[in-house]
Amino acid sequence: METLQAARNRLNKSLGALRGSKQWDEAARAALAGAAAQAVAAGDYEAAERWLTGAGGPPPAGAPANAMDGLMDALRALGDRVNALNERVRAVEADLDEHMLWVPNLPHESVPVADSDEANVPWEPEGKPRAFDFTPLPHWELGPALDIIDFERGVKLAGSRAYVLKGWGARLQRALINLFLDMARARGFTELYVPYFVQEAMMYGAGQFPKFRDNVYYDPDADVYMLPTAEVAITNLHRDEILDEVQLPLYYVAHTPCFRREKVSAGRDVRGIKRVHQFEKVELYKFTTPETSYAELESLVEAASDVCRALQIPFRRLEIVTGDLGFSASKKYDLEMWAPGCGEWLEVSSCSNTEAFQARRANIKYRPQGSKKAQFVHTLNGSGLATPRVIIAVLENYQQADGSVIIPEALRPYLGGAERIARTG
RNA sequence: GGAGAGGUAGCGUAGUUGGUCUAACGCGCUCGCCUGGAACGCGAGUAGGGUUCACGCCCUCGUGGGUUCGAAUCCCACCCUCUCCGCCA
């Protein structure tokens, strides 16, 4: 059984062989071509093939002089049919692909079924919320009072939801980033420095596009998109590659700024630096085999939890239900730190197993040992952690009655051993 | 940004008057012979992906279009790399 396209390809090739053949003179070639043209017209491509290769017997007599042209016409008609059919296949597949890009990932069977984020399942918090003998202030009061967060000048520079960290505020953020990176490195994550902008295909590969196109910043001149998260860059690091199973799992960590337009939530979380257009995040990322990805998810959440423990800030794990999974995740846990000033749990980390969802889009495979067939890897991502909200948690949890803030012990090595942030001038 | 040279299988390269290119050769790799064991040498094999129970078929010579019965090869656009110049932290 041979496809029409295969017949076309074969006949074109055989025509080339015939025209270059020294076995026949011109009249004989014309005669063979004429016979082949008739066979093509009759739909008997195997017979046509035999004429062209000379396997069909000697050239028949009485071929018209323009038989070669006739054969070319016949092959052109055949090619037109093939192209028309291929065009229909392409159109259907393109349409299918376009629709498939809008289909979110399937939840893992262990994910609780519910339609609202209100049903997310909180685990028992770790660390006791501190008992205050005064009323703890929210960070949007603490920051300006300490002269370490400047909202007004941030807005002057860049508009709504922009902010400036100053003095201890900026240093505190830098210390947090270094702590996060060092803890990840200690767990075997390889540190990466990646571009902060990527090409459009990478956005599709990580599952940001097409659905979240409105949420990213775009430079139309350079045709590049600013990272909404390092996850986009790291996912595509091994795009179009086939890894060896012995290489897996791969652990990566990268610190990048994250740029988000946040158009959809213009009215929410307007006070302070909880939801901003630009923030710093240390991203943990894993490429694993399908067999190990759920165990790797647990250790990923543990890696992020360890950072919370190191800072000695009360936190809890939140098991995300089906209705709040988002677009790419099969299973997701959030980590939330308690913020006594604003009186809420703040999401500081989100750890997901996307299974093969991103790998399929970015074409990332691995070859199982002893197997010839490559298959998709599983990818996992998790914040470890994101700074603005951790800054909030540090300030609000460690604030003192006199308005100063004790520096968590884990951060002191990164701040010249300083123990306290106080208003200096 | 300007000028020039390039992009071919894991790597290096050949292939431009369009057709038997189903892409040659070298290295590397795999297997075998040889060896006490190795190296050397000799012989055989070896691009990837998709699809199929399988035979097979399809796609890929940077990417996308075009011309043609037929494109690694011809035409157009774009991307990237190298050398030189310009600019620059």
XYZ file of N, CA and C in Angstrom, chain A residues 258-392:
405
model
N 10.920 39.673 37.765
C 9.733 39.198 37.076
C 8.874 40.404 36.736
N 8.396 40.447 35.501
C 7.625 41.596 35.033
C 6.212 41.149 34.686
N 5.245 41.753 35.360
C 3.862 41.350 35.102
C 2.961 42.574 35.014
N 2.149 42.596 33.994
C 1.289 43.762 33.801
C 0.132 43.774 34.783
N -0.314 42.595 35.204
C -1.356 42.512 36.244
C -2.578 43.331 35.891
N -2.944 43.333 34.626
C -4.108 44.110 34.212
C -5.400 43.581 34.816
N -5.464 42.275 34.936
C -6.738 41.666 35.332
C -7.107 41.986 36.780
N -6.094 42.376 37.562
C -6.400 42.532 38.977
C -6.156 43.964 39.437
N -6.499 44.910 38.570
C -6.164 46.307 38.838
C -6.740 46.817 40.159
N -7.825 46.213 40.633
C -8.424 46.742 41.841
C -8.044 46.003 43.111
N -7.243 44.935 42.967
C -6.977 44.094 44.130
C -5.616 44.397 44.738
N -5.535 44.188 46.013
C -4.245 44.241 46.717
C -3.488 45.515 46.393
N -4.188 46.633 46.459
C -3.563 47.868 46.004
C -2.556 48.439 47.008
N -2.681 48.076 48.281
C -1.796 48.692 49.266
C -0.491 47.920 49.392
N 0.608 48.654 49.459
C 1.887 48.020 49.736
C 2.494 47.337 48.525
N 3.327 46.335 48.780
C 4.088 45.684 47.698
C 3.699 44.225 47.548
N 2.434 43.933 47.872
C 2.013 42.547 47.747
C 1.848 42.147 46.279
N 1.288 43.061 45.498
C 1.086 42.742 44.079
C 1.622 43.893 43.258
N 2.748 43.650 42.566
C 3.461 44.719 41.867
C 3.832 44.284 40.456
N 4.253 45.238 39.648
C 4.585 44.935 38.247
C 5.983 44.347 38.102
N 6.822 44.598 39.090
C 8.212 44.129 38.999
C 8.649 43.637 40.364
N 9.143 42.400 40.398
C 9.651 41.877 41.661
C 10.771 40.899 41.393
N 11.459 40.505 42.451
C 12.588 39.585 42.322
C 12.143 38.204 42.792
N 12.588 37.199 42.075
C 12.219 35.841 42.472
C 13.389 34.906 42.218
N 13.570 33.980 43.128
C 14.510 32.882 42.919
C 13.680 31.664 42.570
N 13.891 31.160 41.372
C 13.052 30.084 40.854
C 13.793 28.758 40.902
N 13.122 27.746 41.436
C 13.661 26.385 41.440
C 12.987 25.612 40.314
N 13.784 24.793 39.626
C 13.216 24.109 38.465
C 13.829 22.723 38.336
N 12.993 21.750 37.940
C 13.481 20.375 37.786
C 12.990 19.764 36.477
N 13.896 19.052 35.832
C 13.534 18.168 34.732
C 13.681 16.742 35.255
N 12.619 15.952 35.194
C 12.662 14.605 35.779
C 12.033 13.584 34.838
N 12.176 12.325 35.210
C 11.440 11.274 34.511
C 10.001 11.270 35.018
N 9.080 10.702 34.249
C 7.686 10.629 34.709
C 7.554 9.832 36.012
N 8.400 8.824 36.180
C 8.269 7.957 37.353
C 8.582 8.692 38.654
N 9.442 9.691 38.589
C 9.908 10.322 39.824
C 9.305 11.695 40.083
N 8.478 12.194 39.178
C 8.130 13.622 39.259
C 7.332 13.967 40.513
N 6.519 13.052 40.999
C 5.729 13.405 42.194
C 6.559 13.353 43.462
N 7.514 12.443 43.512
C 8.454 12.478 44.633
C 9.292 13.744 44.569
N 9.654 14.145 43.353
C 10.439 15.364 43.183
C 9.628 16.597 43.567
N 8.320 16.540 43.358
C 7.485 17.667 43.764
C 7.542 17.833 45.284
N 7.466 16.710 45.997
C 7.526 16.789 47.460
C 8.842 17.410 47.921
N 9.957 16.970 47.326
C 11.239 17.523 47.765
C 11.402 18.965 47.315
N 10.718 19.330 46.253
C 10.739 20.733 45.816
C 10.017 21.614 46.840
N 8.876 21.154 47.289
C 8.133 21.910 48.300
C 8.950 21.982 49.593
N 9.647 20.887 49.896
C 10.493 20.884 51.092
C 11.628 21.906 50.962
N 12.189 22.003 49.765
C 13.272 22.971 49.566
C 12.765 24.385 49.834
N 11.584 24.694 49.335
C 11.012 26.022 49.554
C 10.636 26.201 51.027
N 10.120 25.128 51.630
C 9.734 25.212 53.049
C 10.944 25.473 53.924
N 12.064 24.871 53.553
C 13.288 25.066 54.334
C 13.688 26.534 54.405
N 13.423 27.258 53.339
C 13.750 28.679 53.348
C 12.875 29.406 54.360
N 11.603 29.041 54.389
C 10.700 29.651 55.377
C 11.163 29.315 56.792
N 11.564 28.071 57.001
C 12.041 27.651 58.322
C 13.295 28.431 58.702
N 14.179 28.603 57.715
C 15.427 29.302 58.012
C 15.157 30.725 58.462
N 14.130 31.328 57.922
C 13.798 32.708 58.289
C 12.981 32.763 59.577
N 12.563 31.591 60.037
C 11.783 31.494 61.280
C 10.542 32.372 61.232
N 9.826 32.210 60.132
C 8.558 32.914 59.955
C 7.464 31.855 59.821
N 6.349 32.004 60.556
C 5.276 31.010 60.466
C 4.783 30.880 59.023
N 4.621 29.635 58.587
C 4.134 29.427 57.217
C 3.302 28.160 57.182
N 2.562 28.020 56.111
C 1.771 26.800 55.930
C 1.778 26.411 54.459
N 1.514 25.132 54.253
C 1.379 24.634 52.898
C -0.093 24.634 52.520
N -0.366 24.985 51.290
C -1.737 25.010 50.800
C -1.828 24.048 49.621
N -2.723 23.095 49.739
C -2.914 22.152 48.641
C -3.976 22.722 47.714
N -3.588 22.953 46.451
C -4.463 23.666 45.524
C -5.484 22.712 44.898
N -6.734 23.159 44.878
C -7.801 22.317 44.327
C -7.886 22.485 42.808
N -8.649 21.610 42.186
C -8.721 21.586 40.722
C -9.091 22.949 40.129
N -10.032 23.624 40.764
C -10.518 24.878 40.206
C -9.528 26.021 40.291
N -8.450 25.838 41.055
C -7.472 26.908 41.244
C -6.088 26.501 40.743
N -6.031 25.411 39.986
C -4.733 24.873 39.566
C -3.998 25.779 38.595
N -4.751 26.566 37.870
C -4.095 27.342 36.829
C -4.021 26.542 35.545
N -3.272 27.074 34.601
C -3.304 26.528 33.244
C -2.381 25.332 33.056
N -1.191 25.391 33.670
C -0.130 24.443 33.315
C 0.047 23.295 34.293
N -0.419 23.447 35.528
C -0.068 22.491 36.571
C -0.985 21.276 36.593
N -0.385 20.122 36.881
C -1.174 18.926 37.179
C -1.451 18.845 38.672
N -0.483 19.364 39.428
C -0.656 19.419 40.876
C 0.163 20.583 41.395
N -0.377 21.262 42.402
C 0.310 22.461 42.873
C 0.134 22.642 44.373
N 1.222 23.046 45.017
C 1.166 23.494 46.393
C 1.640 24.938 46.455
N 0.976 25.739 47.258
C 1.480 27.072 47.574
C 2.055 27.043 48.980
N 3.004 27.921 49.222
C 3.456 28.165 50.590
C 3.066 29.586 50.960
N 2.529 29.729 52.163
C 2.067 31.038 52.610
C 2.732 31.400 53.936
N 3.258 32.614 53.986
C 3.822 33.124 55.232
C 2.779 33.990 55.933
N 2.794 33.899 57.252
C 1.863 34.735 58.028
C 2.410 36.158 58.131
N 1.531 37.122 57.832
C 1.919 38.533 57.919
C 1.020 39.201 58.964
N 1.522 39.368 60.177
C 0.671 39.851 61.272
C 0.225 41.298 61.103
N 0.968 42.086 60.324
C 0.593 43.489 60.149
C -0.654 43.636 59.302
N -0.645 43.026 58.126
C -1.844 43.106 57.299
C -2.809 41.972 57.612
N -2.398 41.072 58.513
C -3.321 40.067 59.022
C -3.764 39.041 58.012
N -2.843 38.598 57.147
C -3.239 37.566 56.184
C -2.058 36.654 55.867
N -2.401 35.517 55.292
C -1.388 34.598 54.791
C -0.966 35.058 53.407
N 0.331 35.215 53.187
C 0.845 35.696 51.908
C 1.481 34.560 51.125
N 1.057 34.426 49.886
C 1.660 33.404 49.034
C 3.088 33.827 48.688
N 4.058 33.031 49.149
C 5.459 33.351 48.847
C 6.078 32.329 47.916
N 5.376 31.231 47.695
C 5.903 30.213 46.800
C 4.749 29.449 46.187
N 4.996 28.981 44.969
C 4.017 28.158 44.284
C 4.810 27.066 43.588
N 4.552 25.819 43.982
C 5.333 24.695 43.455
C 4.432 23.782 42.654
N 4.790 23.565 41.385
C 3.917 22.808 40.500
C 4.650 21.676 39.816
N 3.923 20.598 39.602
C 4.360 19.577 38.661
C 3.488 19.750 37.425
N 4.118 20.084 36.294
C 3.333 20.233 35.064
C 3.321 18.926 34.278
N 3.919 17.889 34.857
C 4.068 16.620 34.135
C 4.674 16.912 32.755
N 4.048 16.422 31.695
C 4.636 16.604 30.355
C 4.036 17.804 29.620
N 3.264 18.608 30.341
C 2.548 19.714 29.667
C 3.504 20.689 28.988
N 4.501 21.135 29.738
C 5.472 22.050 29.141
C 6.429 21.317 28.210
N 6.801 20.112 28.599
C 7.750 19.335 27.785
C 7.186 19.083 26.396
N 5.870 18.864 26.345
C 5.236 18.615 25.052
C 5.301 19.881 24.197
N 5.029 21.013 24.825
C 5.013 22.262 24.064
C 6.415 22.711 23.675
N 7.368 22.431 24.525
C 8.743 22.869 24.242
C 9.561 21.737 23.615
N 8.924 20.576 23.431
C 9.589 19.424 22.802
C 10.870 19.039 23.543
N 10.698 18.680 24.800
C 11.839 18.264 25.614
C 11.650 16.791 25.962
N 12.575 15.966 25.503
C 12.425 14.527 25.690
C 13.642 13.949 26.386
N 13.520 12.689 26.752
C 14.672 11.959 27.246
C 14.578 10.534 26.726
N 15.721 9.877 26.678
C 15.743 8.503 26.207
C 15.921 7.589 27.416
N 14.890 6.830 27.765
C 15.047 5.896 28.889
C 16.160 4.907 28.583
N 16.891 4.544 29.608
C 18.023 3.640 29.406
C 17.553 2.337 28.785
N 18.277 1.905 27.759
C 17.941 0.663 27.092
C 16.774 0.791 26.134
N 16.257 2.008 25.968
C 15.130 2.211 25.072
C 15.553 3.044 23.880
N 14.996 2.719 22.742
C 15.317 3.481 21.551
C 14.383 4.671 21.419
N 13.223 4.551 22.027
C 12.163 5.542 21.861
C 12.288 6.658 22.895
N 12.403 7.884 22.410
C 12.462 9.025 23.319
C 11.054 9.377 23.792
N 10.939 9.847 25.017
C 9.638 10.299 25.505
C 9.788 11.605 26.283
N 8.661 12.227 26.565
C 8.697 13.543 27.187
C 9.146 13.462 28.643
N 9.932 14.435 29.064
C 10.298 14.561 30.471
C 9.114 15.161 31.226
N 9.218 15.165 32.532
C 8.305 15.956 33.346
C 9.062 17.177 33.854
N 8.368 18.301 33.958
C 9.021 19.507 34.473
C 8.265 20.011 35.700
N 9.046 20.532 36.651
C 8.487 21.082 37.882
C 9.099 22.443 38.141
N 8.279 23.329 38.683
C 8.796 24.650 39.023
C 8.274 25.079 40.379
N 9.085 25.872 41.055
C 8.646 26.379 42.353
C 9.439 27.615 42.733
N 8.750 28.554 43.356
C 9.473 29.729 43.822
C 10.240 29.373 45.077
N 11.410 29.982 45.152
C 12.154 29.618 46.368
C 13.091 30.699 46.877
N 12.547 31.887 47.135
C 11.163 32.359 47.137
C 11.067 33.663 46.340
N 9.966 34.385 46.469
C 9.799 35.689 45.816
C 9.907 36.788 46.866
N 10.707 37.817 46.539
C 11.090 38.727 47.617
C 10.047 39.717 48.146
N 9.237 40.329 47.335
C 8.467 41.414 47.961
C 7.627 40.914 49.129
N 7.051 39.759 48.953
C 6.180 39.256 50.009
C 6.983 38.734 51.190
N 8.179 38.233 50.921
C 9.021 37.812 52.041
C 9.512 39.045 52.805
N 9.777 40.121 52.088
C 10.141 41.371 52.767
C 8.999 41.810 53.682
N 7.781 41.714 53.145
C 6.608 42.043 53.966
C 6.614 41.200 55.238
